[in-house]
């Protein structure tokens, strides 16, 4: 058996021909992996090929080729990218908003309710529209999450007086998870939660706040989460069904 020699650098990707187009497949070596695996992250991004610690790059290439048909079918089910462009739409708290560009407008982004439906009016030069809209959505996400976290922390303190308070709130563009809580009590969230219906964001906030007393996913943890947010299963089901769509925006 050939062992991986760290002194020999190996490629960090391979290219597969999928239905006539080149698809880059990221290659990762994982010491904890027991087998080769090929996956297409539900949260978005390109295919990832994992090599176990004692695996070989050549075998990984054959594995990817053997599973090319599976990957082609899987890619067909992924949502298409939806860039932030004038004339497009983006959900805000689960409600589709038309994106309108007003170059001569003042300010950055304005929410306008009209009879035809709500709009996000973006001012300034056209090339800056995607960044300005993204910055606006991140700001809205932070405000919504800060309010939800504070509300759940207050409820947690009543039921668990010894519970810690969060040490910080960070907004990111995470792909693998919607939120997390560090051992130090810092709460991290994906800004894309503001695209989902409000109850979904509320659930993720409650989930991470519950980790301030239970740093695990035991039955006790879920009891705390359900006490903070009784619609937990409804929100989890929504994320399973539609969560990957949120990563297609922008």
mmCIF file of C-alpha atoms in Angstrom:
data_model
loop_
_atom_site.group_PDB
_atom_site.id
_atom_site.type_symbol
_atom_site.label_atom_id
_atom_site.label_comp_id
_atom_site.label_asym_id
_atom_site.label_seq_id
_atom_site.Cartn_x
_atom_site.Cartn_y
_atom_site.Cartn_z
ATOM 1 C CA UNK A 1 0.000 0.000 0.000
ATOM 2 C CA UNK A 2 1.253 3.482 -0.860
ATOM 3 C CA UNK A 3 1.284 6.017 1.960
ATOM 4 C CA UNK A 4 0.898 9.740 1.586
ATOM 5 C CA UNK A 5 4.213 11.519 1.634
ATOM 6 C CA UNK A 6 3.677 15.053 3.007
ATOM 7 C CA UNK A 7 6.897 16.134 1.336
ATOM 8 C CA UNK A 8 5.285 15.538 -2.067
ATOM 9 C CA UNK A 9 2.683 18.111 -2.819
ATOM 10 C CA UNK A 10 -0.389 16.750 -4.562
ATOM 11 C CA UNK A 11 -2.983 18.694 -6.591
ATOM 12 C CA UNK A 12 -5.746 20.401 -4.661
ATOM 13 C CA UNK A 13 -8.340 19.658 -7.334
ATOM 14 C CA UNK A 14 -9.212 17.565 -10.339
ATOM 15 C CA UNK A 15 -11.337 18.437 -13.355
ATOM 16 C CA UNK A 16 -14.197 16.218 -14.509
ATOM 17 C CA UNK A 17 -16.044 16.416 -17.805
ATOM 18 C CA UNK A 18 -19.707 16.698 -16.784
ATOM 19 C CA UNK A 19 -22.117 16.848 -19.712
ATOM 20 C CA UNK A 20 -19.538 18.534 -21.933
ATOM 21 C CA UNK A 21 -18.252 21.118 -19.480
ATOM 22 C CA UNK A 22 -15.275 21.122 -17.125
ATOM 23 C CA UNK A 23 -16.212 20.921 -13.453
ATOM 24 C CA UNK A 24 -13.583 21.617 -10.807
ATOM 25 C CA UNK A 25 -13.656 19.131 -7.930
ATOM 26 C CA UNK A 26 -11.849 20.219 -4.768
ATOM 27 C CA UNK A 27 -9.637 17.535 -3.251
ATOM 28 C CA UNK A 28 -9.204 17.293 0.511
ATOM 29 C CA UNK A 29 -7.228 14.797 2.563
ATOM 30 C CA UNK A 30 -8.872 13.951 5.893
ATOM 31 C CA UNK A 31 -7.031 11.982 8.576
ATOM 32 C CA UNK A 32 -10.345 10.926 10.133
ATOM 33 C CA UNK A 33 -11.920 9.690 6.889
ATOM 34 C CA UNK A 34 -12.149 5.920 6.489
ATOM 35 C CA UNK A 35 -13.042 5.879 2.807
ATOM 36 C CA UNK A 36 -13.046 7.944 -0.348
ATOM 37 C CA UNK A 37 -16.122 10.135 -0.722
ATOM 38 C CA UNK A 38 -17.504 12.568 -3.279
ATOM 39 C CA UNK A 39 -20.137 15.065 -2.230
ATOM 40 C CA UNK A 40 -21.868 18.186 -3.440
ATOM 41 C CA UNK A 41 -22.485 20.392 -0.362
ATOM 42 C CA UNK A 42 -26.184 21.161 0.115
ATOM 43 C CA UNK A 43 -25.188 24.611 1.335
ATOM 44 C CA UNK A 44 -23.641 25.466 -2.010
ATOM 45 C CA UNK A 45 -20.185 25.462 -3.538
ATOM 46 C CA UNK A 46 -18.468 22.993 -5.841
ATOM 47 C CA UNK A 47 -17.974 19.234 -5.498
ATOM 48 C CA UNK A 48 -15.572 17.973 -2.829
ATOM 49 C CA UNK A 49 -13.567 14.755 -3.042
ATOM 50 C CA UNK A 50 -12.217 13.419 0.264
ATOM 51 C CA UNK A 51 -9.165 11.154 0.457
ATOM 52 C CA UNK A 52 -8.516 9.098 3.619
ATOM 53 C CA UNK A 53 -5.141 9.470 5.301
ATOM 54 C CA UNK A 54 -3.644 6.378 3.674
ATOM 55 C CA UNK A 55 -5.360 6.843 0.334
ATOM 56 C CA UNK A 56 -3.732 7.831 -2.929
ATOM 57 C CA UNK A 57 -4.501 10.643 -5.313
ATOM 58 C CA UNK A 58 -4.569 8.202 -8.253
ATOM 59 C CA UNK A 59 -7.238 6.085 -6.567
ATOM 60 C CA UNK A 60 -9.174 9.244 -5.751
ATOM 61 C CA UNK A 61 -9.166 10.188 -9.429
ATOM 62 C CA UNK A 62 -10.560 6.775 -10.406
ATOM 63 C CA UNK A 63 -13.181 7.069 -7.669
ATOM 64 C CA UNK A 64 -14.307 10.442 -9.013
ATOM 65 C CA UNK A 65 -14.469 9.120 -12.582
ATOM 66 C CA UNK A 66 -16.533 6.124 -11.453
ATOM 67 C CA UNK A 67 -19.031 8.468 -9.738
ATOM 68 C CA UNK A 68 -19.209 11.048 -12.510
ATOM 69 C CA UNK A 69 -22.743 9.985 -13.466
ATOM 70 C CA UNK A 70 -23.956 10.357 -9.884
ATOM 71 C CA UNK A 71 -22.400 13.813 -9.675
ATOM 72 C CA UNK A 72 -24.018 14.899 -12.944
ATOM 73 C CA UNK A 73 -27.467 13.924 -11.664
ATOM 74 C CA UNK A 74 -26.853 15.570 -8.301
ATOM 75 C CA UNK A 75 -25.772 18.838 -9.916
ATOM 76 C CA UNK A 76 -29.048 18.993 -11.862
ATOM 77 C CA UNK A 77 -30.976 19.216 -8.583
ATOM 78 C CA UNK A 78 -28.977 22.139 -7.173
ATOM 79 C CA UNK A 79 -30.546 25.612 -7.383
ATOM 80 C CA UNK A 80 -29.153 27.934 -10.040
ATOM 81 C CA UNK A 81 -27.150 30.969 -8.965
ATOM 82 C CA UNK A 82 -29.235 34.128 -8.503
ATOM 83 C CA UNK A 83 -26.941 37.161 -8.591
ATOM 84 C CA UNK A 84 -28.062 40.481 -7.137
ATOM 85 C CA UNK A 85 -29.058 42.403 -10.263
ATOM 86 C CA UNK A 86 -31.550 45.137 -11.051
ATOM 87 C CA UNK A 87 -34.796 43.526 -12.133
ATOM 88 C CA UNK A 88 -34.205 40.411 -10.067
ATOM 89 C CA UNK A 89 -35.797 39.386 -6.789
ATOM 90 C CA UNK A 90 -34.493 38.442 -3.378
ATOM 91 C CA UNK A 91 -36.437 37.251 -0.335
ATOM 92 C CA UNK A 92 -36.283 39.420 2.782
ATOM 93 C CA UNK A 93 -37.640 37.615 5.845
ATOM 94 C CA UNK A 94 -39.201 35.137 3.450
ATOM 95 C CA UNK A 95 -41.008 37.729 1.309
ATOM 96 C CA UNK A 96 -39.827 38.210 -2.311
ATOM 97 C CA UNK A 97 -38.637 41.780 -2.976
ATOM 98 C CA UNK A 98 -38.077 43.227 -6.439
ATOM 99 C CA UNK A 99 -34.616 44.787 -6.872
ATOM 100 C CA UNK A 100 -34.798 48.274 -8.377
ATOM 101 C CA UNK A 101 -31.772 50.378 -9.235
ATOM 102 C CA UNK A 102 -31.989 54.165 -8.969
ATOM 103 C CA UNK A 103 -28.595 55.610 -9.937
ATOM 104 C CA UNK A 104 -29.598 59.145 -8.959
ATOM 105 C CA UNK A 105 -31.064 58.091 -5.622
ATOM 106 C CA UNK A 106 -29.608 59.088 -2.288
ATOM 107 C CA UNK A 107 -28.439 56.679 0.361
ATOM 108 C CA UNK A 108 -27.836 52.985 -0.206
ATOM 109 C CA UNK A 109 -30.851 50.641 0.086
ATOM 110 C CA UNK A 110 -34.456 51.530 0.838
ATOM 111 C CA UNK A 111 -37.393 49.172 1.425
ATOM 112 C CA UNK A 112 -40.460 50.408 -0.453
ATOM 113 C CA UNK A 113 -43.925 48.830 -0.173
ATOM 114 C CA UNK A 114 -45.977 49.264 -3.327
ATOM 115 C CA UNK A 115 -49.266 47.849 -4.523
ATOM 116 C CA UNK A 116 -47.421 45.579 -6.953
ATOM 117 C CA UNK A 117 -45.277 44.260 -4.109
ATOM 118 C CA UNK A 118 -42.313 45.261 -1.945
ATOM 119 C CA UNK A 119 -39.099 46.584 -3.448
ATOM 120 C CA UNK A 120 -35.500 47.001 -2.425
ATOM 121 C CA UNK A 121 -34.402 50.245 -4.037
ATOM 122 C CA UNK A 122 -30.623 50.450 -4.405
ATOM 123 C CA UNK A 123 -29.021 53.828 -5.067
ATOM 124 C CA UNK A 124 -25.630 54.668 -6.547
ATOM 125 C CA UNK A 125 -23.541 53.338 -9.407
ATOM 126 C CA UNK A 126 -24.612 50.060 -11.000
ATOM 127 C CA UNK A 127 -21.395 48.104 -10.357
ATOM 128 C CA UNK A 128 -21.795 48.711 -6.615
ATOM 129 C CA UNK A 129 -25.358 47.340 -6.448
ATOM 130 C CA UNK A 130 -24.460 43.756 -5.401
ATOM 131 C CA UNK A 131 -22.150 44.930 -2.605
ATOM 132 C CA UNK A 132 -24.587 47.546 -1.314
ATOM 133 C CA UNK A 133 -27.454 45.085 -1.288
ATOM 134 C CA UNK A 134 -25.343 42.456 0.457
ATOM 135 C CA UNK A 135 -24.212 44.982 3.083
ATOM 136 C CA UNK A 136 -27.835 45.989 3.664
ATOM 137 C CA UNK A 137 -28.939 42.371 4.136
ATOM 138 C CA UNK A 138 -26.082 41.696 6.563
ATOM 139 C CA UNK A 139 -27.082 44.754 8.587
ATOM 140 C CA UNK A 140 -30.705 43.588 8.699
ATOM 141 C CA UNK A 141 -29.588 40.097 9.706
ATOM 142 C CA UNK A 142 -27.467 41.451 12.550
ATOM 143 C CA UNK A 143 -30.365 43.546 13.860
ATOM 144 C CA UNK A 144 -32.823 40.643 13.714
ATOM 145 C CA UNK A 145 -30.398 38.194 15.299
ATOM 146 C CA UNK A 146 -29.352 40.604 18.057
ATOM 147 C CA UNK A 147 -33.015 41.084 19.007
ATOM 148 C CA UNK A 148 -33.774 37.350 18.903
ATOM 149 C CA UNK A 149 -30.657 36.402 20.874
ATOM 150 C CA UNK A 150 -31.356 38.958 23.603
ATOM 151 C CA UNK A 151 -34.952 37.757 23.900
ATOM 152 C CA UNK A 152 -33.922 34.096 24.181
ATOM 153 C CA UNK A 153 -31.102 34.898 26.590
ATOM 154 C CA UNK A 154 -33.646 36.614 28.861
ATOM 155 C CA UNK A 155 -35.931 33.579 28.761
ATOM 156 C CA UNK A 156 -32.970 31.251 29.352
ATOM 157 C CA UNK A 157 -31.886 33.218 32.432
ATOM 158 C CA UNK A 158 -35.332 32.772 34.012
ATOM 159 C CA UNK A 159 -35.264 29.002 33.561
ATOM 160 C CA UNK A 160 -31.513 28.538 34.127
ATOM 161 C CA UNK A 161 -30.177 31.299 36.418
ATOM 162 C CA UNK A 162 -26.615 29.954 36.109
ATOM 163 C CA UNK A 163 -26.622 30.158 32.297
ATOM 164 C CA UNK A 164 -23.837 32.147 30.684
ATOM 165 C CA UNK A 165 -24.451 35.241 28.620
ATOM 166 C CA UNK A 166 -23.060 35.316 25.069
ATOM 167 C CA UNK A 167 -19.686 36.995 24.736
ATOM 168 C CA UNK A 168 -20.251 38.219 21.196
ATOM 169 C CA UNK A 169 -22.350 37.969 18.054
ATOM 170 C CA UNK A 170 -20.656 37.503 14.684
ATOM 171 C CA UNK A 171 -22.287 37.533 11.241
ATOM 172 C CA UNK A 172 -20.601 35.388 8.578
ATOM 173 C CA UNK A 173 -21.353 33.744 5.241
ATOM 174 C CA UNK A 174 -20.996 30.181 6.486
ATOM 175 C CA UNK A 175 -21.678 27.229 4.204
ATOM 176 C CA UNK A 176 -21.654 24.235 6.518
ATOM 177 C CA UNK A 177 -23.908 25.515 9.304
ATOM 178 C CA UNK A 178 -26.432 28.243 10.033
ATOM 179 C CA UNK A 179 -25.045 29.088 13.446
ATOM 180 C CA UNK A 180 -22.551 28.004 16.063
ATOM 181 C CA UNK A 181 -21.576 28.682 19.661
ATOM 182 C CA UNK A 182 -17.938 28.595 20.741
ATOM 183 C CA UNK A 183 -16.721 27.288 24.074
ATOM 184 C CA UNK A 184 -16.202 30.919 25.088
ATOM 185 C CA UNK A 185 -19.854 31.743 24.383
ATOM 186 C CA UNK A 186 -19.428 33.637 21.100
ATOM 187 C CA UNK A 187 -22.409 33.149 18.780
ATOM 188 C CA UNK A 188 -21.852 32.965 15.025
ATOM 189 C CA UNK A 189 -24.617 33.147 12.434
ATOM 190 C CA UNK A 190 -25.060 33.130 8.671
ATOM 191 C CA UNK A 191 -26.392 36.443 7.374
ATOM 192 C CA UNK A 192 -28.479 34.479 4.885
ATOM 193 C CA UNK A 193 -30.933 33.642 7.662
ATOM 194 C CA UNK A 194 -32.521 37.039 7.014
ATOM 195 C CA UNK A 195 -33.637 35.691 3.636
ATOM 196 C CA UNK A 196 -35.699 32.976 5.321
ATOM 197 C CA UNK A 197 -39.068 33.451 7.041
ATOM 198 C CA UNK A 198 -38.652 35.157 10.411
ATOM 199 C CA UNK A 199 -39.483 32.030 12.433
ATOM 200 C CA UNK A 200 -36.468 30.220 10.894
ATOM 201 C CA UNK A 201 -34.016 32.896 12.043
ATOM 202 C CA UNK A 202 -35.717 32.902 15.454
ATOM 203 C CA UNK A 203 -35.200 29.151 15.772
ATOM 204 C CA UNK A 204 -31.491 29.274 14.884
ATOM 205 C CA UNK A 205 -30.996 32.042 17.463
ATOM 206 C CA UNK A 206 -32.735 29.911 20.105
ATOM 207 C CA UNK A 207 -30.671 26.872 19.088
ATOM 208 C CA UNK A 208 -27.368 28.651 19.634
ATOM 209 C CA UNK A 209 -28.523 30.328 22.852
ATOM 210 C CA UNK A 210 -29.438 26.875 24.197
ATOM 211 C CA UNK A 211 -25.773 25.916 23.778
ATOM 212 C CA UNK A 212 -24.944 28.417 26.528
ATOM 213 C CA UNK A 213 -26.200 25.788 28.995
ATOM 214 C CA UNK A 214 -25.763 22.595 26.947
ATOM 215 C CA UNK A 215 -22.694 22.426 24.674
ATOM 216 C CA UNK A 216 -23.988 19.298 22.950
ATOM 217 C CA UNK A 217 -27.012 17.969 21.125
ATOM 218 C CA UNK A 218 -28.306 15.745 23.900
ATOM 219 C CA UNK A 219 -31.942 15.299 24.902
ATOM 220 C CA UNK A 220 -31.375 18.000 27.528
ATOM 221 C CA UNK A 221 -30.215 20.403 24.838
ATOM 222 C CA UNK A 222 -33.304 19.816 22.704
ATOM 223 C CA UNK A 223 -35.518 20.263 25.766
ATOM 224 C CA UNK A 224 -33.947 23.691 26.317
ATOM 225 C CA UNK A 225 -34.287 24.613 22.622
ATOM 226 C CA UNK A 226 -37.931 23.569 22.483
ATOM 227 C CA UNK A 227 -38.682 25.516 25.644
ATOM 228 C CA UNK A 228 -37.167 28.634 24.068
ATOM 229 C CA UNK A 229 -38.744 28.049 20.673
ATOM 230 C CA UNK A 230 -41.724 25.643 20.480
ATOM 231 C CA UNK A 231 -41.738 25.694 16.648
ATOM 232 C CA UNK A 232 -38.322 24.017 16.507
ATOM 233 C CA UNK A 233 -39.380 21.046 14.351
ATOM 234 C CA UNK A 234 -41.259 23.296 11.921
ATOM 235 C CA UNK A 235 -38.173 25.489 11.454
ATOM 236 C CA UNK A 236 -35.808 22.527 11.123
ATOM 237 C CA UNK A 237 -38.054 21.023 8.469
ATOM 238 C CA UNK A 238 -38.046 24.319 6.547
ATOM 239 C CA UNK A 239 -34.246 24.425 6.573
ATOM 240 C CA UNK A 240 -34.015 20.814 5.396
ATOM 241 C CA UNK A 241 -36.373 21.540 2.513
ATOM 242 C CA UNK A 242 -35.343 25.026 1.430
ATOM 243 C CA UNK A 243 -32.129 25.975 3.232
ATOM 244 C CA UNK A 244 -29.841 25.234 0.272
ATOM 245 C CA UNK A 245 -31.794 27.747 -1.841
ATOM 246 C CA UNK A 246 -30.626 30.592 0.396
ATOM 247 C CA UNK A 247 -27.037 30.044 -0.724
ATOM 248 C CA UNK A 248 -27.948 30.598 -4.368
ATOM 249 C CA UNK A 249 -28.588 34.331 -3.820
ATOM 250 C CA UNK A 250 -25.856 36.839 -4.412
#
